[in-house]
Short mmCIF file of C-alpha atoms in Angstrom, two decimals:
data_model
loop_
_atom_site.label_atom_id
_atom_site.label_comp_id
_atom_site.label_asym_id
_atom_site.label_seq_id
_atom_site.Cartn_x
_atom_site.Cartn_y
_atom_site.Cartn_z
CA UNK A 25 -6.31 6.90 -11.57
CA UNK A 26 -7.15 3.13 -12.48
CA UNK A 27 -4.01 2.71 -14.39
CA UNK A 28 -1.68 2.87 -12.15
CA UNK A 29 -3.15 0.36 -9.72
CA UNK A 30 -2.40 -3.35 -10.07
CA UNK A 31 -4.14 -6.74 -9.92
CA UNK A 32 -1.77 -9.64 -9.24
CA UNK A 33 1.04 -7.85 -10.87
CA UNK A 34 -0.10 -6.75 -13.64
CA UNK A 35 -1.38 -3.09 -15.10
CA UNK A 36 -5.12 -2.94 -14.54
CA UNK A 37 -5.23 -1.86 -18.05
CA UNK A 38 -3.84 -4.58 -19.65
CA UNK A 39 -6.03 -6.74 -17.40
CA UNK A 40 -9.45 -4.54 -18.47
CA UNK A 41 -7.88 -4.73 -22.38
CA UNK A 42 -9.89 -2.53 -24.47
CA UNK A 43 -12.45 -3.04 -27.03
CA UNK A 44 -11.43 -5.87 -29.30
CA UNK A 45 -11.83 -9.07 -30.84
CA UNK A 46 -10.37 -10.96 -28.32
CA UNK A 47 -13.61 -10.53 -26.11
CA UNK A 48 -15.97 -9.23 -28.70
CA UNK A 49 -17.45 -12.12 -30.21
CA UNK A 50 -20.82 -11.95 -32.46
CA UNK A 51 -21.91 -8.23 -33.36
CA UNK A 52 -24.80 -7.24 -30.78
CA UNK A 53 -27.86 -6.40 -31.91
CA UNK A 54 -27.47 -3.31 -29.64
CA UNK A 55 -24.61 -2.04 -27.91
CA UNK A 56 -26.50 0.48 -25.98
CA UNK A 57 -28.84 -0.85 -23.11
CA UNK A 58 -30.53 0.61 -20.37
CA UNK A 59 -30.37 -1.51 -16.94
CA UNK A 60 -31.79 -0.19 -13.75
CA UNK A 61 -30.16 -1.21 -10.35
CA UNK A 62 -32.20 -1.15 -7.29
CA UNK A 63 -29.54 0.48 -5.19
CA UNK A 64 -26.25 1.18 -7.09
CA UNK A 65 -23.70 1.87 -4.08
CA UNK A 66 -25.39 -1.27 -2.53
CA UNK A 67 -21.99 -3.50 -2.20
CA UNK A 68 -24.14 -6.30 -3.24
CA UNK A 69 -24.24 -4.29 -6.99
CA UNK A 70 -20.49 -4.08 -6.75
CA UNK A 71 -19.91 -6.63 -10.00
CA UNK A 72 -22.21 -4.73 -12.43
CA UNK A 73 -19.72 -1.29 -11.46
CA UNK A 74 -16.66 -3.51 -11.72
CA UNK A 75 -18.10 -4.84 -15.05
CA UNK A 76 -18.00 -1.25 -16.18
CA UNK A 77 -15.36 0.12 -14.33
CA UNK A 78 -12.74 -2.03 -15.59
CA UNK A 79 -13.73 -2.21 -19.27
CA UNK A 80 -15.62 -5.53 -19.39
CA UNK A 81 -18.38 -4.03 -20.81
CA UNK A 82 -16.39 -2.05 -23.61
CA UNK A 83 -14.41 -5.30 -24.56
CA UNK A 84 -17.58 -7.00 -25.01
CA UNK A 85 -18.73 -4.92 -27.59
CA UNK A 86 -21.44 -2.78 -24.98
CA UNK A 87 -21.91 1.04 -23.78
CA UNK A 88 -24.92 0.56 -21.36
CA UNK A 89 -26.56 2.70 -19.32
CA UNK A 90 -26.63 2.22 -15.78
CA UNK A 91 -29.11 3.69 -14.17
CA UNK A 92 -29.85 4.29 -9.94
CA UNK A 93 -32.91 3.84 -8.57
CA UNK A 94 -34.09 3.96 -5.42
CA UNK A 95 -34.93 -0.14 -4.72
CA UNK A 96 -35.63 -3.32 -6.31
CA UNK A 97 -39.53 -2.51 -7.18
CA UNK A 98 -39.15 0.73 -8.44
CA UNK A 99 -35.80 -1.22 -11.00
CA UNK A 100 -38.50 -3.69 -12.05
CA UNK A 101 -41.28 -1.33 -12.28
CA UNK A 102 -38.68 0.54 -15.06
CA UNK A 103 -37.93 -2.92 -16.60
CA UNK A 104 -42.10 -3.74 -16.92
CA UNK A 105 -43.06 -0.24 -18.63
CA UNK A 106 -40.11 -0.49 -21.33
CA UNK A 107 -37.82 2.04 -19.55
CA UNK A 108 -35.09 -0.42 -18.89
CA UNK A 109 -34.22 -3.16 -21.01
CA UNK A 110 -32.13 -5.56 -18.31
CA UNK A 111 -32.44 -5.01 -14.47
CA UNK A 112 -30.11 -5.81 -11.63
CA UNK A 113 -32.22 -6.88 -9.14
CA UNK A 114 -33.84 -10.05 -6.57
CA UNK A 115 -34.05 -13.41 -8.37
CA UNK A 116 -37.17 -12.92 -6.48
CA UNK A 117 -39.21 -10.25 -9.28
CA UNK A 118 -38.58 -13.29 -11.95
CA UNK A 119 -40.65 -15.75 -9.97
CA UNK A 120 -43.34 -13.01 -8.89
CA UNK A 121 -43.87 -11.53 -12.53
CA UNK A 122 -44.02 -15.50 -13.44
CA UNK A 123 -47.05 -15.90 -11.31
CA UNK A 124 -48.67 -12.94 -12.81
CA UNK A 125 -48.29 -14.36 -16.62
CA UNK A 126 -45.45 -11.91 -17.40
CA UNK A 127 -41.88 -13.99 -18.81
CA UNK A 128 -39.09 -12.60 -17.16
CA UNK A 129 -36.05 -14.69 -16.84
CA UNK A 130 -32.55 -13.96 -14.81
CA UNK A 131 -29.27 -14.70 -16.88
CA UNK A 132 -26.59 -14.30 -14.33
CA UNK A 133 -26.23 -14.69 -10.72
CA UNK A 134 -24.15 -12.70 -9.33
CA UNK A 135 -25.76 -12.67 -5.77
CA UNK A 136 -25.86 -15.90 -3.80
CA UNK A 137 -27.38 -14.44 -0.79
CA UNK A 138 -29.50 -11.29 -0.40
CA UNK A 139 -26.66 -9.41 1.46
CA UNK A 140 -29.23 -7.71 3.74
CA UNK A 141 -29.54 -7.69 7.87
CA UNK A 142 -32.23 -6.00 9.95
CA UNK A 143 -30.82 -3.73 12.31
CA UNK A 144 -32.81 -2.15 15.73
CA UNK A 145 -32.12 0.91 16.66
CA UNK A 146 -30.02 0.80 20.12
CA UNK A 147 -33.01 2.24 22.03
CA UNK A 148 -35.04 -0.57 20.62
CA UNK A 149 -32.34 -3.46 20.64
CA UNK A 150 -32.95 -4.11 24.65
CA UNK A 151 -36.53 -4.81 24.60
CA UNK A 152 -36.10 -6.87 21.62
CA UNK A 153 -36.47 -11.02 22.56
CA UNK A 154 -37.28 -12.64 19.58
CA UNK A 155 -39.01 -11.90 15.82
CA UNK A 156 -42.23 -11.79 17.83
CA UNK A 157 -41.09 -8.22 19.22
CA UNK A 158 -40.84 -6.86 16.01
CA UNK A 159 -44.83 -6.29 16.42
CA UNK A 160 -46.13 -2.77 16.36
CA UNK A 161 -42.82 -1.63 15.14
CA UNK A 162 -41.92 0.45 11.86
CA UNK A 163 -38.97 -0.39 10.04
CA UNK A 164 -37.68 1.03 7.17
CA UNK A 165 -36.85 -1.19 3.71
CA UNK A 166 -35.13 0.08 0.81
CA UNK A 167 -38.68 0.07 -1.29
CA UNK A 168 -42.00 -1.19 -0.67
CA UNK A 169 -42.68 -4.34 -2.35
CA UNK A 170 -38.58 -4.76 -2.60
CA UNK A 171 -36.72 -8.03 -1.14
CA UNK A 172 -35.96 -6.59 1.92
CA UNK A 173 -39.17 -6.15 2.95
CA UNK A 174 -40.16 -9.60 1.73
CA UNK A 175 -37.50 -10.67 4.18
CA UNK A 176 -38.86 -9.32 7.39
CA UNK A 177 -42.47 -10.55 6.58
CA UNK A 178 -41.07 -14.35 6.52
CA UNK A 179 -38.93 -13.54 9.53
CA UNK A 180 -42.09 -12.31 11.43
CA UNK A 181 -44.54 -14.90 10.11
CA UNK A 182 -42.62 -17.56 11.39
CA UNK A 183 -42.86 -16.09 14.58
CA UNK A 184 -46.44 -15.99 14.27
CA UNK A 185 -46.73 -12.08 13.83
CA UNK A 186 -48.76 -10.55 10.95
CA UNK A 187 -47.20 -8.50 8.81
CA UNK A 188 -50.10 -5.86 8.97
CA UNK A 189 -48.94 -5.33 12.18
CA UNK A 190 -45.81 -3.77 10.84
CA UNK A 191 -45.61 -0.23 9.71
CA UNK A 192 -42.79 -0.65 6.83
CA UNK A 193 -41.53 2.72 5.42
CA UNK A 194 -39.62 3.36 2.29
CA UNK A 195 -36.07 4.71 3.20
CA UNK A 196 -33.92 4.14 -0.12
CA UNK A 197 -30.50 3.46 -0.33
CA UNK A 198 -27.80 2.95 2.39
CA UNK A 199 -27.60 6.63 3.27
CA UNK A 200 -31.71 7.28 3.61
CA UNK A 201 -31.42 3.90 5.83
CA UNK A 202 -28.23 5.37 8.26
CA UNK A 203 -30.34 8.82 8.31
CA UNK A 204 -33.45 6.98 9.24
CA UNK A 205 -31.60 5.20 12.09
CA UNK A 206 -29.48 8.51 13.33
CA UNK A 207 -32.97 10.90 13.29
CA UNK A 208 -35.31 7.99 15.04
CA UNK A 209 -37.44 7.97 12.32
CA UNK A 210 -37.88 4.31 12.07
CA UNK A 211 -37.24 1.30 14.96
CA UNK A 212 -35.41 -0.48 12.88
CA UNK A 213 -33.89 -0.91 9.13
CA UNK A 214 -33.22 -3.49 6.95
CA UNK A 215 -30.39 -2.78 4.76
CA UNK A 216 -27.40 -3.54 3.07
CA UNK A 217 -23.17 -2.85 2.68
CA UNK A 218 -21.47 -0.63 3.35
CA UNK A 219 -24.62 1.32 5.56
CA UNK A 220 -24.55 -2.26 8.00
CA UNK A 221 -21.44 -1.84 9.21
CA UNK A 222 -21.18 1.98 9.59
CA UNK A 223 -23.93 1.72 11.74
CA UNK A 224 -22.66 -1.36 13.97
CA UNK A 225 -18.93 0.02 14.23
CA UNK A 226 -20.56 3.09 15.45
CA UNK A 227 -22.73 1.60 17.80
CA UNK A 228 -26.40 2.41 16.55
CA UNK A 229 -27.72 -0.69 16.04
CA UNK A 230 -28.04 -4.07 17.01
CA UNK A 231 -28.72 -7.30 14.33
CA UNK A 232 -30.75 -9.65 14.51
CA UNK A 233 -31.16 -11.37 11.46
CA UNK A 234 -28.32 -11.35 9.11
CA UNK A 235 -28.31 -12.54 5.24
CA UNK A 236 -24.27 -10.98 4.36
CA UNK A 237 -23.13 -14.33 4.81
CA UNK A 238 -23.65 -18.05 3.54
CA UNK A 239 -23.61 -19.17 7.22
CA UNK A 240 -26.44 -16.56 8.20
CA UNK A 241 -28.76 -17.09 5.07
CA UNK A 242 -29.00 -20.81 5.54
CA UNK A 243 -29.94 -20.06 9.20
CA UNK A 244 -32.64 -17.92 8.15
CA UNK A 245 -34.28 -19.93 4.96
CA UNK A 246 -32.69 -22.97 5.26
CA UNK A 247 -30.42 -22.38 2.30
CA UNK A 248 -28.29 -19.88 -0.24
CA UNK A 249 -31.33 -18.06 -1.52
CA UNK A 250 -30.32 -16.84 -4.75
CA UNK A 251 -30.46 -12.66 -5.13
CA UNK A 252 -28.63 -10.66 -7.03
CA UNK A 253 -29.65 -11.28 -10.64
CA UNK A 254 -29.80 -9.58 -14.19
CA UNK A 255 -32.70 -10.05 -15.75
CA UNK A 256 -34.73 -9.31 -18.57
CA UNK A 257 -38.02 -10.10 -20.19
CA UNK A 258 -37.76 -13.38 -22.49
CA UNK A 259 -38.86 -11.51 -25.46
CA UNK A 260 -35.69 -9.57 -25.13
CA UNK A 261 -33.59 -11.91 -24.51
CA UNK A 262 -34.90 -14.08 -27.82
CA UNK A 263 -34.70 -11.13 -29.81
CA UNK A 264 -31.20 -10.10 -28.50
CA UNK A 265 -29.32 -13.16 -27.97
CA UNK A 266 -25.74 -11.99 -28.83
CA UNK A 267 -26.60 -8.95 -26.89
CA UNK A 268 -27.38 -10.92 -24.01
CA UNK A 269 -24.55 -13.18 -24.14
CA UNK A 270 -21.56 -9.99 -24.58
CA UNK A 271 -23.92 -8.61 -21.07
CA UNK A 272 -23.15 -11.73 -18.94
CA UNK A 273 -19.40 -12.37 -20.18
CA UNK A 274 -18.77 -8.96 -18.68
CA UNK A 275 -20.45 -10.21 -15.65
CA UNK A 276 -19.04 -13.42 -15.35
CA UNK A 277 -15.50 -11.70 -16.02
CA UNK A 278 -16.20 -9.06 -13.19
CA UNK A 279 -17.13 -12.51 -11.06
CA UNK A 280 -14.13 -13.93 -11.42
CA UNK A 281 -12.20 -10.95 -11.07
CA UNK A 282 -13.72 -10.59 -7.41
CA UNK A 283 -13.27 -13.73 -6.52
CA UNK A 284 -9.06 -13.66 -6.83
CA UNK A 285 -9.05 -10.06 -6.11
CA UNK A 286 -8.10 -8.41 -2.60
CA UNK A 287 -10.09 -6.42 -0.51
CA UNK A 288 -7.41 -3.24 -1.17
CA UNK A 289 -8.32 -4.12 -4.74
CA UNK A 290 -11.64 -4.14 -5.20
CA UNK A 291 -12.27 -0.86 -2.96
CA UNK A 292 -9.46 0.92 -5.41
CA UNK A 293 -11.33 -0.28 -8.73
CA UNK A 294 -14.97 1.17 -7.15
CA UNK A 295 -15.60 4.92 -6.70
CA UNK A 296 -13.80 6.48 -4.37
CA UNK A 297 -16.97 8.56 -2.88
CA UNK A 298 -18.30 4.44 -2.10
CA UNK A 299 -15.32 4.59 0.90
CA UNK A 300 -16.16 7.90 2.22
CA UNK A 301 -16.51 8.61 4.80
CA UNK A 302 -14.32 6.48 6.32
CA UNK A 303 -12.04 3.71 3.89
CA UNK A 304 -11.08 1.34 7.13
CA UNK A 305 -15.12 0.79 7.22
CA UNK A 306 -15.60 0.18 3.39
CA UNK A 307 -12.81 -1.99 3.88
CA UNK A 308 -14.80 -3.99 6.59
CA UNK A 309 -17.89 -4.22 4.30
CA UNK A 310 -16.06 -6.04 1.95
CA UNK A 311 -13.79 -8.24 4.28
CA UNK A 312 -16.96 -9.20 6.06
CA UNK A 313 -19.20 -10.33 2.63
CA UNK A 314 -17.13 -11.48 0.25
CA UNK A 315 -18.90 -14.62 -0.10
CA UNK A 316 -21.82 -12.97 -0.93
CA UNK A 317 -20.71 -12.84 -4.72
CA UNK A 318 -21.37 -16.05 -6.75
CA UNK A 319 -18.08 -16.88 -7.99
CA UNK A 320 -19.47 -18.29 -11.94
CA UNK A 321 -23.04 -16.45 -12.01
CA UNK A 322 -24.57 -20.03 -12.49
CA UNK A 323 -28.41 -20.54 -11.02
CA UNK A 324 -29.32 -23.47 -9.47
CA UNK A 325 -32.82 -25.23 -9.69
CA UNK A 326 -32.46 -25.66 -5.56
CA UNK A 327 -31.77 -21.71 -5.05
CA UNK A 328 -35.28 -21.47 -6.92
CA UNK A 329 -36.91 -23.78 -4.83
CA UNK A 330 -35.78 -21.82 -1.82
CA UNK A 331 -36.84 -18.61 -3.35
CA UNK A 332 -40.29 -19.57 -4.17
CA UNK A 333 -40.66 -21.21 -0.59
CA UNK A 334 -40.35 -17.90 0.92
CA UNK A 335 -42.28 -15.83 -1.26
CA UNK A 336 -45.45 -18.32 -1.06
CA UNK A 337 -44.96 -18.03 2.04
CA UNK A 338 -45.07 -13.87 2.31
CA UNK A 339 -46.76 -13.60 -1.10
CA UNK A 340 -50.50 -14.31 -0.70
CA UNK A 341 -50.78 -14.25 -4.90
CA UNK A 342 -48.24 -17.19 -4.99
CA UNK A 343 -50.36 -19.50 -2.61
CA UNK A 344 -51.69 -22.55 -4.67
CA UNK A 345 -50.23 -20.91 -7.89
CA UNK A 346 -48.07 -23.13 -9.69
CA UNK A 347 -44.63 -21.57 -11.06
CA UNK A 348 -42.02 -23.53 -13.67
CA UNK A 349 -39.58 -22.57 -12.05
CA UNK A 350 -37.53 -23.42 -14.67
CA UNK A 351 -38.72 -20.77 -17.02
CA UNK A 352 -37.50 -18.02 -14.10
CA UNK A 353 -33.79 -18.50 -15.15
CA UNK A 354 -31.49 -19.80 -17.67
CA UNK A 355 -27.51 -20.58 -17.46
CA UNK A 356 -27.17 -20.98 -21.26
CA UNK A 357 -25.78 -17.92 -21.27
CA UNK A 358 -23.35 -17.90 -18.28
CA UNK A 359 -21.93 -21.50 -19.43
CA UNK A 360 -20.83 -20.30 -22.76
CA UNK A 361 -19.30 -17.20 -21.26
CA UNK A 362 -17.81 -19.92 -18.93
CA UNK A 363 -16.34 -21.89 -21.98
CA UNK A 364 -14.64 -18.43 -23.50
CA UNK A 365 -12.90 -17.34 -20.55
CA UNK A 366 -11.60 -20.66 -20.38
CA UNK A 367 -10.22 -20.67 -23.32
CA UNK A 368 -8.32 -17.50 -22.73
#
């Protein structure tokens, strides 16, 4: 089905190539890797798909394993025991596992926001006034411990409510957040593409804080606060450096492949079951977030400030602990993948 759609006039498969020198550059130390996404059919995961989907991976010299879990803890929880080798996940776990002695370092950015809104239920949406309402409420996040928690704790502390005195609950994905919503099990839901949008155009919910776009995020922290990453532990990543480095050219290529894509384009190279039931609404996911995709997948020492901010401000175990930030990330990687597509 891919190869007879189009990007920009040309085949998609001459675009994708296939496995070959061209993009292959050192041998890999091991083609096959195991990376756990918090979320897959999370839009916000779109590029690692894309990477996959239209042979960036293969051309690169790689066969991983992608592998679904249920949130952002339970993907670094996989990544900590062994079970994973790379993670697509917060930029947030690399400062966090930082604080607790344990390296772990993103190498591409490929989310410059966290892509997430908290929605109220319609029956709760009319008493709501401000954060301070969202007291005595229980709202469901994708995993305990996961970002989008993390994000209405800082909401409701700066509103002077205690985060003990909300009842989170773990709902998954973007379909365990729209059933959660639909059966009244929770007030409220903080979640992400393309579950945001079939909720709003149907009328169940009301936002009230809204990361999807720059605009929003900056109102919220004050800044882009850097989110979708791949990272890895650093004793991977110095063991595996060629590895590494054929892992975020895919990325970087799947980057810049969104970024001069279409909407019609990048909802034809994803699986078809992501635009069901209804394609007009997928469509409006994307339309509506595009800029939530870092166009290079470069970190910024800023973006970590912001990041850590936050999460000593949530995160009682980061309070009057000092982080290098600096060790939470590295572009070395994404600037020479940067160099070889520009030299194709």
């Amino acid at each position: 089905m891919l190869q007879r759609r189009s990007f920009l006039g040309l085949p998609l498969l001459a675009l994708c190539g296939s496995a070959n020198s061209a993009w292959a550059g050192n041998s890999v130390e091991t083609s096959r890797v195991r990376v756990t996404i918090g979320g897959k059919a999370f839009l916000q995961y779109a590029p690692v798909t894309l990477a996959e989907r239209l042979g960036f991976f293969r051309d690169a010299g790689l066969d991983p394993e992608l592998l679904d879990v249920s949130g952002g803890s339970k993907a670094l929880q996989a990544l900590v025991a062994g079970s994973a080798e790379l993670t697509a996940g917060a930029f947030d776990h690399t400062i966090q596992m930082h604080a607790k002695g344990q390296k772990i370092a993103g190498v591409v950015l490929f989310g410059r926001h966290p892509t997430f809104a908290l929605a109220l239920r319609k029956e709760k949406a009319a008493d709501y006034r401000d954060p301070s309402s969202l007291r005595g409420m229980k709202i469901g996040v994708t995993a305990l411990g996961s970002q989008t928690q993390f994000m209405v704790e800082y909401i409701a502390l700066r509103a002077g409510v205690s985060p003990t005195d909300i009842s989170f609950v773990s709902v998954g994905g973007g379909t365990g957040a729209v059933a959660a919503i639909r059966n009244g099990a929770v007030d409220a839901v903080v979640t992400g593409e393309p579950a945001l949008t079939a909720l709003t155009s149907a009328g169940d919910v009301k936002l009230v804080a809204d990361t999807r776009t720059n605009e929003g995020t900056i109102g919220i922290f004050g800044g882009l606060y850097p989110s979708g990453t791949i990272y890895a532990r650093s004793d991977f990543i110095e063991r595996n450096p060629d590895t590494l480095q054929a892992f975020v050219l895919a990325m970087v290529r799947a980057l810049q492949w969104i970024d001069r894509a279409s909407v019609d384009e990048i909802a034809d190279a994803l699986p078809e079951e992501w635009a069901k039931p209804d394609r007009n609404v997928f469509l409006a996911s994307i339309r509506g977030t595009r800029d939530m995709f870092s166009p290079d997948g470069r970190f910024s020492a800023e973006g970590a400030g912001i990041a850590f901010q936050v999460l000593s401000t949530v995160d009682p175990q980061l309070r009057g602990v000092k982080v290098d930030l600096a060790e939470t990330f590295t572009n070395r990687f994404v600037e020479k993948a940067l160099q070889t597509l520009a030299s194709k």
